[in-house]
mmCIF file of C-alpha atoms in Angstrom:
data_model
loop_
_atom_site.group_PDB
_atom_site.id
_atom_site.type_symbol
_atom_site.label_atom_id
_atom_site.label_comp_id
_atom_site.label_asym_id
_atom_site.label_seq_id
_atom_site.Cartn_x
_atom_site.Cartn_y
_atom_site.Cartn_z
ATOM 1 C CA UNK R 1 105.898 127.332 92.195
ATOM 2 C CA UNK R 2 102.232 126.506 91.488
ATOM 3 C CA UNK R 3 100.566 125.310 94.751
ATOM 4 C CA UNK R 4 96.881 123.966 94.954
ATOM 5 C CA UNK R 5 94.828 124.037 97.921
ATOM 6 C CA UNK R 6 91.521 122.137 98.788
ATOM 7 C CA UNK R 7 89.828 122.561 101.799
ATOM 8 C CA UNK R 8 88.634 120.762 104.300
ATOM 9 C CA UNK R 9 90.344 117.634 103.436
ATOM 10 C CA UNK R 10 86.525 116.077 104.146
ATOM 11 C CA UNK R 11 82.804 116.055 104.202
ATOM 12 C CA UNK R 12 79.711 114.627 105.141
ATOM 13 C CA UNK R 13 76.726 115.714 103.991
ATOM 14 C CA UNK R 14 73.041 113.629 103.981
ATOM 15 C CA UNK R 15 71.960 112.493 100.466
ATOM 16 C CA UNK R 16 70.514 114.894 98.499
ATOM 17 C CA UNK R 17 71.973 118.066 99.754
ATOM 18 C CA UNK R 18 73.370 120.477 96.938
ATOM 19 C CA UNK R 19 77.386 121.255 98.257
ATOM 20 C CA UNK R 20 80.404 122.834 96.642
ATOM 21 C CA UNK R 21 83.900 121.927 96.898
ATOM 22 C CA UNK R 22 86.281 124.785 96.360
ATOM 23 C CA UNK R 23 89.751 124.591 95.099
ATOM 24 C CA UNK R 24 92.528 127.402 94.704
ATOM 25 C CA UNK R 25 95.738 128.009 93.213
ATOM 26 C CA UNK R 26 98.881 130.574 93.526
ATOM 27 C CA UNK R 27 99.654 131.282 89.967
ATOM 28 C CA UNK R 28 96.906 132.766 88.152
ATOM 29 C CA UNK R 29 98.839 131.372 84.767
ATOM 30 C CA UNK R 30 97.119 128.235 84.102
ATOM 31 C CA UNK R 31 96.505 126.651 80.793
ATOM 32 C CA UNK R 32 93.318 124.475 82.284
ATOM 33 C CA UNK R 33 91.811 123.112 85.499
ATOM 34 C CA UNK R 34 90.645 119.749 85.877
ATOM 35 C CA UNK R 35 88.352 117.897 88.497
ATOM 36 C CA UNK R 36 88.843 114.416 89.255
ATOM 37 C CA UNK R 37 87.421 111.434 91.027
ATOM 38 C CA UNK R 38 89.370 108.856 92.904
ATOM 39 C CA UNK R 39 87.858 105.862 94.731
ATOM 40 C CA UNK R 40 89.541 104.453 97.413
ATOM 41 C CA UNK R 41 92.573 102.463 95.861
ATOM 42 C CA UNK R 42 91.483 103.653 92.269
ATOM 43 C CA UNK R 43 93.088 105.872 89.636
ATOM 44 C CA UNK R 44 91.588 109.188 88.512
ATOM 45 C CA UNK R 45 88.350 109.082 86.520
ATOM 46 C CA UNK R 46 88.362 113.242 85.046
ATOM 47 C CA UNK R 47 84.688 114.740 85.761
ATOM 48 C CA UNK R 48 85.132 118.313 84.537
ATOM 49 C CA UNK R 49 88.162 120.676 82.198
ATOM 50 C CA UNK R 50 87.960 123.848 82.569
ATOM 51 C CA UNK R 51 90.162 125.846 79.516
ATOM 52 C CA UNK R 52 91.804 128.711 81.053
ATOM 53 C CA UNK R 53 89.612 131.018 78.459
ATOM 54 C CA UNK R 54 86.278 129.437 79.862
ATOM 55 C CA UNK R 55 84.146 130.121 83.029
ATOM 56 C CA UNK R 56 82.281 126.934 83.704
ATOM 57 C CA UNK R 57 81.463 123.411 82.699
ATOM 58 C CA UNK R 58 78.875 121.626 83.066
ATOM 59 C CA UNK R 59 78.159 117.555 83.034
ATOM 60 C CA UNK R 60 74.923 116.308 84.564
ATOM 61 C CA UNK R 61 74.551 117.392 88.090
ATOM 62 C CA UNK R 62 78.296 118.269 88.638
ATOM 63 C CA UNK R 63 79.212 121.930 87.253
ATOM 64 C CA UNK R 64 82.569 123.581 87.711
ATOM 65 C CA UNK R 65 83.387 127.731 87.440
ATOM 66 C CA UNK R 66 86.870 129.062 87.194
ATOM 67 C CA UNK R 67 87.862 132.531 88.250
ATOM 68 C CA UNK R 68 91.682 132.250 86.993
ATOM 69 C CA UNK R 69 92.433 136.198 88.081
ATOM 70 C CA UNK R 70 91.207 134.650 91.904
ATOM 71 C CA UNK R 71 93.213 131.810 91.658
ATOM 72 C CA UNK R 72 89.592 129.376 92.543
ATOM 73 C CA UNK R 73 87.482 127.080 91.150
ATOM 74 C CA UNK R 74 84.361 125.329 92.132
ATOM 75 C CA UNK R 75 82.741 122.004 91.789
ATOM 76 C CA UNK R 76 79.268 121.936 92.206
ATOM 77 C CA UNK R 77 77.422 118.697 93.059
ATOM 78 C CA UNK R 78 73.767 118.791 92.525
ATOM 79 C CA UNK R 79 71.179 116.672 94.517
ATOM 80 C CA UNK R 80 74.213 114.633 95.792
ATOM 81 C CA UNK R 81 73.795 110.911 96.473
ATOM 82 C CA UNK R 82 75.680 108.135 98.100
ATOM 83 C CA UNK R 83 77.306 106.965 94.706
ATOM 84 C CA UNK R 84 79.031 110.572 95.105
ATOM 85 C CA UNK R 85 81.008 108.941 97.722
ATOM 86 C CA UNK R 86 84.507 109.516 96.468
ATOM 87 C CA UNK R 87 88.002 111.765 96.878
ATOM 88 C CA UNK R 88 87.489 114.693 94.507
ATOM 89 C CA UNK R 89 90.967 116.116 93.264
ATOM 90 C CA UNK R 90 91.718 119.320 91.458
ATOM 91 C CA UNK R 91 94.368 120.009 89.128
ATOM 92 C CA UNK R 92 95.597 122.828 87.250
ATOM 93 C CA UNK R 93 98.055 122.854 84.004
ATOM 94 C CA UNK R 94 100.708 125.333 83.633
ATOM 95 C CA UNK R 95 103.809 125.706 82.103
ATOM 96 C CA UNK R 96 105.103 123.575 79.008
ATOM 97 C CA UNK R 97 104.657 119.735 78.636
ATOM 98 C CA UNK R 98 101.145 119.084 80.224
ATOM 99 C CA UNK R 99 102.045 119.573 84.040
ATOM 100 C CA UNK R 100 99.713 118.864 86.557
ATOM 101 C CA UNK R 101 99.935 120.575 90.113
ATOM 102 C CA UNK R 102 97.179 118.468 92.166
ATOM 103 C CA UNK R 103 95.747 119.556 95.065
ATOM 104 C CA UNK R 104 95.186 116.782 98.092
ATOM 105 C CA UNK R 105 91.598 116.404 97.553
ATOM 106 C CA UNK R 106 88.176 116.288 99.322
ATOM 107 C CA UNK R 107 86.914 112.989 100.477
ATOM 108 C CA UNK R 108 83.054 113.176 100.571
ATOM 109 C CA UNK R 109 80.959 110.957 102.147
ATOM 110 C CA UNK R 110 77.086 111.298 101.672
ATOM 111 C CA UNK R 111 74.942 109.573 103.928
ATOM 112 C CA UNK R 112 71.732 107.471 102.833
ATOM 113 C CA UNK V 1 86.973 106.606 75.212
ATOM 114 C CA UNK V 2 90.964 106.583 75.589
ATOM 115 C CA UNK V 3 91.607 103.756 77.990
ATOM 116 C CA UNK V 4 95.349 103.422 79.984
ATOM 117 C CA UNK V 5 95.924 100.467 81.776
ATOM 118 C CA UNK V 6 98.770 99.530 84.394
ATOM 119 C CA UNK V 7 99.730 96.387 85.371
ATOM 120 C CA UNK V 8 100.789 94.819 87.940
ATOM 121 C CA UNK V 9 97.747 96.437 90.450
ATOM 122 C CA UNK V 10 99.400 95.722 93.295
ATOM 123 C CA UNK V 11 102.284 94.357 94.167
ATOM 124 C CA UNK V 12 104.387 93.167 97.001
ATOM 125 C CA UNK V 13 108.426 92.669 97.096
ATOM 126 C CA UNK V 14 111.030 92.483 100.023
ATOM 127 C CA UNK V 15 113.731 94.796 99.756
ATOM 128 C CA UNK V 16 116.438 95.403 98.242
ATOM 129 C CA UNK V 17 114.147 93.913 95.235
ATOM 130 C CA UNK V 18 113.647 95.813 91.415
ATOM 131 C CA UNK V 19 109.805 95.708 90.330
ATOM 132 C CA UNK V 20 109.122 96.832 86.778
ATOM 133 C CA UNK V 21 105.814 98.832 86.462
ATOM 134 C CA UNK V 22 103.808 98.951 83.105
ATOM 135 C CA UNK V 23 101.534 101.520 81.892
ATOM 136 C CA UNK V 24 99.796 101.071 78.426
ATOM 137 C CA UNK V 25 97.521 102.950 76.115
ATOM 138 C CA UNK V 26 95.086 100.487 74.713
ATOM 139 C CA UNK V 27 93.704 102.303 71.698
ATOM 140 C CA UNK V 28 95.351 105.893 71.232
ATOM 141 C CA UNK V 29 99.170 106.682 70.517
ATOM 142 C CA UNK V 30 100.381 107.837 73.502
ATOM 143 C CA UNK V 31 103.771 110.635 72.552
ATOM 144 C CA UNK V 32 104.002 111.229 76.150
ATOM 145 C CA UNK V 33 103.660 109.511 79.980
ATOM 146 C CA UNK V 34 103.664 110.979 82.946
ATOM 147 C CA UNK V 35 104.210 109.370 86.488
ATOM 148 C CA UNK V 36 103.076 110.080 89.475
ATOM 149 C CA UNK V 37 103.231 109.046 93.280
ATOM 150 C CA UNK V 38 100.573 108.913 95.800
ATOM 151 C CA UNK V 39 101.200 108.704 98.966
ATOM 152 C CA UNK V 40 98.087 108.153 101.855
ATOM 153 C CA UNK V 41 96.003 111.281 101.702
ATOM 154 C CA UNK V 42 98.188 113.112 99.715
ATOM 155 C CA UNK V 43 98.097 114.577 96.296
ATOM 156 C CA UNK V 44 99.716 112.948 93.717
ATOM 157 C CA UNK V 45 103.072 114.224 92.666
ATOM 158 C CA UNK V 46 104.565 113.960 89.459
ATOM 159 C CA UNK V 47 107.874 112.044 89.229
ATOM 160 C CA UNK V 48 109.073 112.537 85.598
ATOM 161 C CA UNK V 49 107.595 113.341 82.170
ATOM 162 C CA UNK V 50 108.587 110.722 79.251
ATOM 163 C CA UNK V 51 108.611 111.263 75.673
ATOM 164 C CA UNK V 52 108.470 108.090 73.132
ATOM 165 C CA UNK V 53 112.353 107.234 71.875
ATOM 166 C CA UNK V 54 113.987 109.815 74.466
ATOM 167 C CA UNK V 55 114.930 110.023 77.794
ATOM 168 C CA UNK V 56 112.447 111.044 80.519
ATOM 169 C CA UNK V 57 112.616 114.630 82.421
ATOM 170 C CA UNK V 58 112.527 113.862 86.021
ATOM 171 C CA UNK V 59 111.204 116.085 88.663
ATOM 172 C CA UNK V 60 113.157 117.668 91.020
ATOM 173 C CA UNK V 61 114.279 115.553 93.838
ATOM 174 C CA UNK V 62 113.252 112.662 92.368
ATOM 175 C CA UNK V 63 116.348 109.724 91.947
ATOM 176 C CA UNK V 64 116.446 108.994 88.236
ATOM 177 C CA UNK V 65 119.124 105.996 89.260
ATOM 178 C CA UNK V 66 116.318 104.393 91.250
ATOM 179 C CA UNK V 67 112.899 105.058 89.108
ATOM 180 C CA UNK V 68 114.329 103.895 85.936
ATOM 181 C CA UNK V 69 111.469 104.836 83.505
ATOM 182 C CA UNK V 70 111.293 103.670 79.744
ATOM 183 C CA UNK V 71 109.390 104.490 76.907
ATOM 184 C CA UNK V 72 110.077 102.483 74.109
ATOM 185 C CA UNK V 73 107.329 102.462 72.389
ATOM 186 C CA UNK V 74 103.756 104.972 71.255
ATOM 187 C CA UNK V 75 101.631 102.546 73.767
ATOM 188 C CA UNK V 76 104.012 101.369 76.412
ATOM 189 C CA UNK V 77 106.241 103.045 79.038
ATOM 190 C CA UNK V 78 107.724 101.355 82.587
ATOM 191 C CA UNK V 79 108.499 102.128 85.579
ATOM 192 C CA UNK V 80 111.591 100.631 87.556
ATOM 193 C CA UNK V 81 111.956 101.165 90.926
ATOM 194 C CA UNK V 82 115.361 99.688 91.759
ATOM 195 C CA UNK V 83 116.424 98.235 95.041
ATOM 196 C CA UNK V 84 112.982 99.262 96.443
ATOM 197 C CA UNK V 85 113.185 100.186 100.243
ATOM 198 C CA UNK V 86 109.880 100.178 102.961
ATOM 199 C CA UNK V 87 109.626 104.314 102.005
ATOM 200 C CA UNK V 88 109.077 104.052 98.431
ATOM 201 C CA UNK V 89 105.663 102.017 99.037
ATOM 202 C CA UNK V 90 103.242 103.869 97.621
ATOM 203 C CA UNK V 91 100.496 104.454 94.912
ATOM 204 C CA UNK V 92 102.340 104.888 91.378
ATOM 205 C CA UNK V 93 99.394 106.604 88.814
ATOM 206 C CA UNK V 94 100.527 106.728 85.065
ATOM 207 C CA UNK V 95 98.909 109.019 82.873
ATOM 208 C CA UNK V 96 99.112 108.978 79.225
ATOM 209 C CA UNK V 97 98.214 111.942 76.821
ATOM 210 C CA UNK V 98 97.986 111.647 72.652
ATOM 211 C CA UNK V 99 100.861 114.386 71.661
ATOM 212 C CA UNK V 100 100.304 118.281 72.037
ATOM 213 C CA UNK V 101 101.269 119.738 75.518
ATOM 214 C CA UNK V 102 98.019 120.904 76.021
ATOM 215 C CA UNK V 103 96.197 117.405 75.171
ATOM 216 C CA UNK V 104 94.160 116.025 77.773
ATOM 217 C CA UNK V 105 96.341 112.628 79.703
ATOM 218 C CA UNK V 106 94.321 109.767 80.718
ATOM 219 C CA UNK V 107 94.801 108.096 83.901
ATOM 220 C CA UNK V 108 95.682 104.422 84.760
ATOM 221 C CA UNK V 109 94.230 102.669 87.482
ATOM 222 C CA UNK V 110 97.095 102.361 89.071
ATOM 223 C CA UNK V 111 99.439 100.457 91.111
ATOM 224 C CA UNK V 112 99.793 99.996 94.556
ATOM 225 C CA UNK V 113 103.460 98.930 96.109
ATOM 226 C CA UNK V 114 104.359 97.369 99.260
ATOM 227 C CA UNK V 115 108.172 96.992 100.200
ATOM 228 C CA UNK V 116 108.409 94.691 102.853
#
């Protein structure tokens, strides 16, 4: 059973800091990864996709890398601001039928 | 871009009550719609996977009597939660995706339950 892990469950960083948020998965037999964005009593806006056959993406100041034979990916947040402000979910797709396996998320806060 | 709305947002019901979700796809065919639950700083979980003009898979552990889900048609699917009890407030996400398994789903902005 696919199992996705982010950790810590927060952070706070002061605006303009470069971070990374990591993500990892048991089963190295993914068909994609996926970064979201959720604010606070929002649905999911997608950032990043990863295709299993890729390394990285990139869009703006956010870039995401994918070692599947790991099991981890990273999100990369450039220059960060307080717009960033958000829960940032990963997801992997495996099996048949477009399943997503989310992990909890990371709820950053960065501070004017 | 591919756009999935959900209506009601929010909603409130005492219970013992049925509420009727409904997720649509406002400009792209949607062959199949996924729901999830989210509860308070958790991930979301997938309930069941439904296909236009058949019945939905449900995930395991998930009571198919009490989520009645329906997708009758390329842009709309429901969600039914019957006789709705305090524990199944929560966050219900519907995600819609344009046909191959590997297609990309697009989220709704969800809707957020309170059984009183």
């Amino acid at each position: 059973k696919q199992e996705v892990t982010q950790i810590p469950a927060a952070l706070s960083v002061p605006e303009g800091e470069n971070l990374v948020l990591n993500c990892s998965f048991t089963d190295s037999a993914i068909y994609n990864l996926q970064w979201f964005r959720q604010d606070p009593g929002k649905g999911l806006t997608s950032l990043l996709l990863i295709q299993s056959s890729q390394r990285e993406q990139t869009s703006g100041r956010l870039n995401a890398s994918l070692d599947k034979s790991s099991g981890r990916s990273t999100l990369y947040i450039a220059a960060s601001q307080p717009g960033d402000s958000a829960t940032y979910l990963c997801a992997v797709e495996t099996g048949a039928n477009s399943k997503l396996t989310f992990g909890k998320g990371i709820t950053l806060s960065v501070r004017p | 871009g591919a756009v999935v709305s959900q209506h009601p947002s929010w909603v409130i019901c005492k219970s013992g009550t049925s509420v009727k979700i409904e997720c649509r796809s406002l400009d792209f065919q949607a062959t199949t719609m996924f729901w999830y639950r989210q509860f308070p700083k958790q991930s979301l979980m997938l309930m069941a996977t439904s296909n236009e003009g058949s019945k939905a898979t449900y995930e395991q552990g998930v009571e198919k009597d009490k989520f009645l889900i329906n997708h009758a048609s390329l842009t709309l699917s429901t969600l039914t939660v019957t006789s709705a009890h305090p524990e199944d407030s929560s966050f219900y996400i519907c995600s819609a995706s344009a046909g191959a398994s590997t297609d990309t789903q697009y989220f709704g902005p969800g809707t957020r339950l309170t059984v009183l």
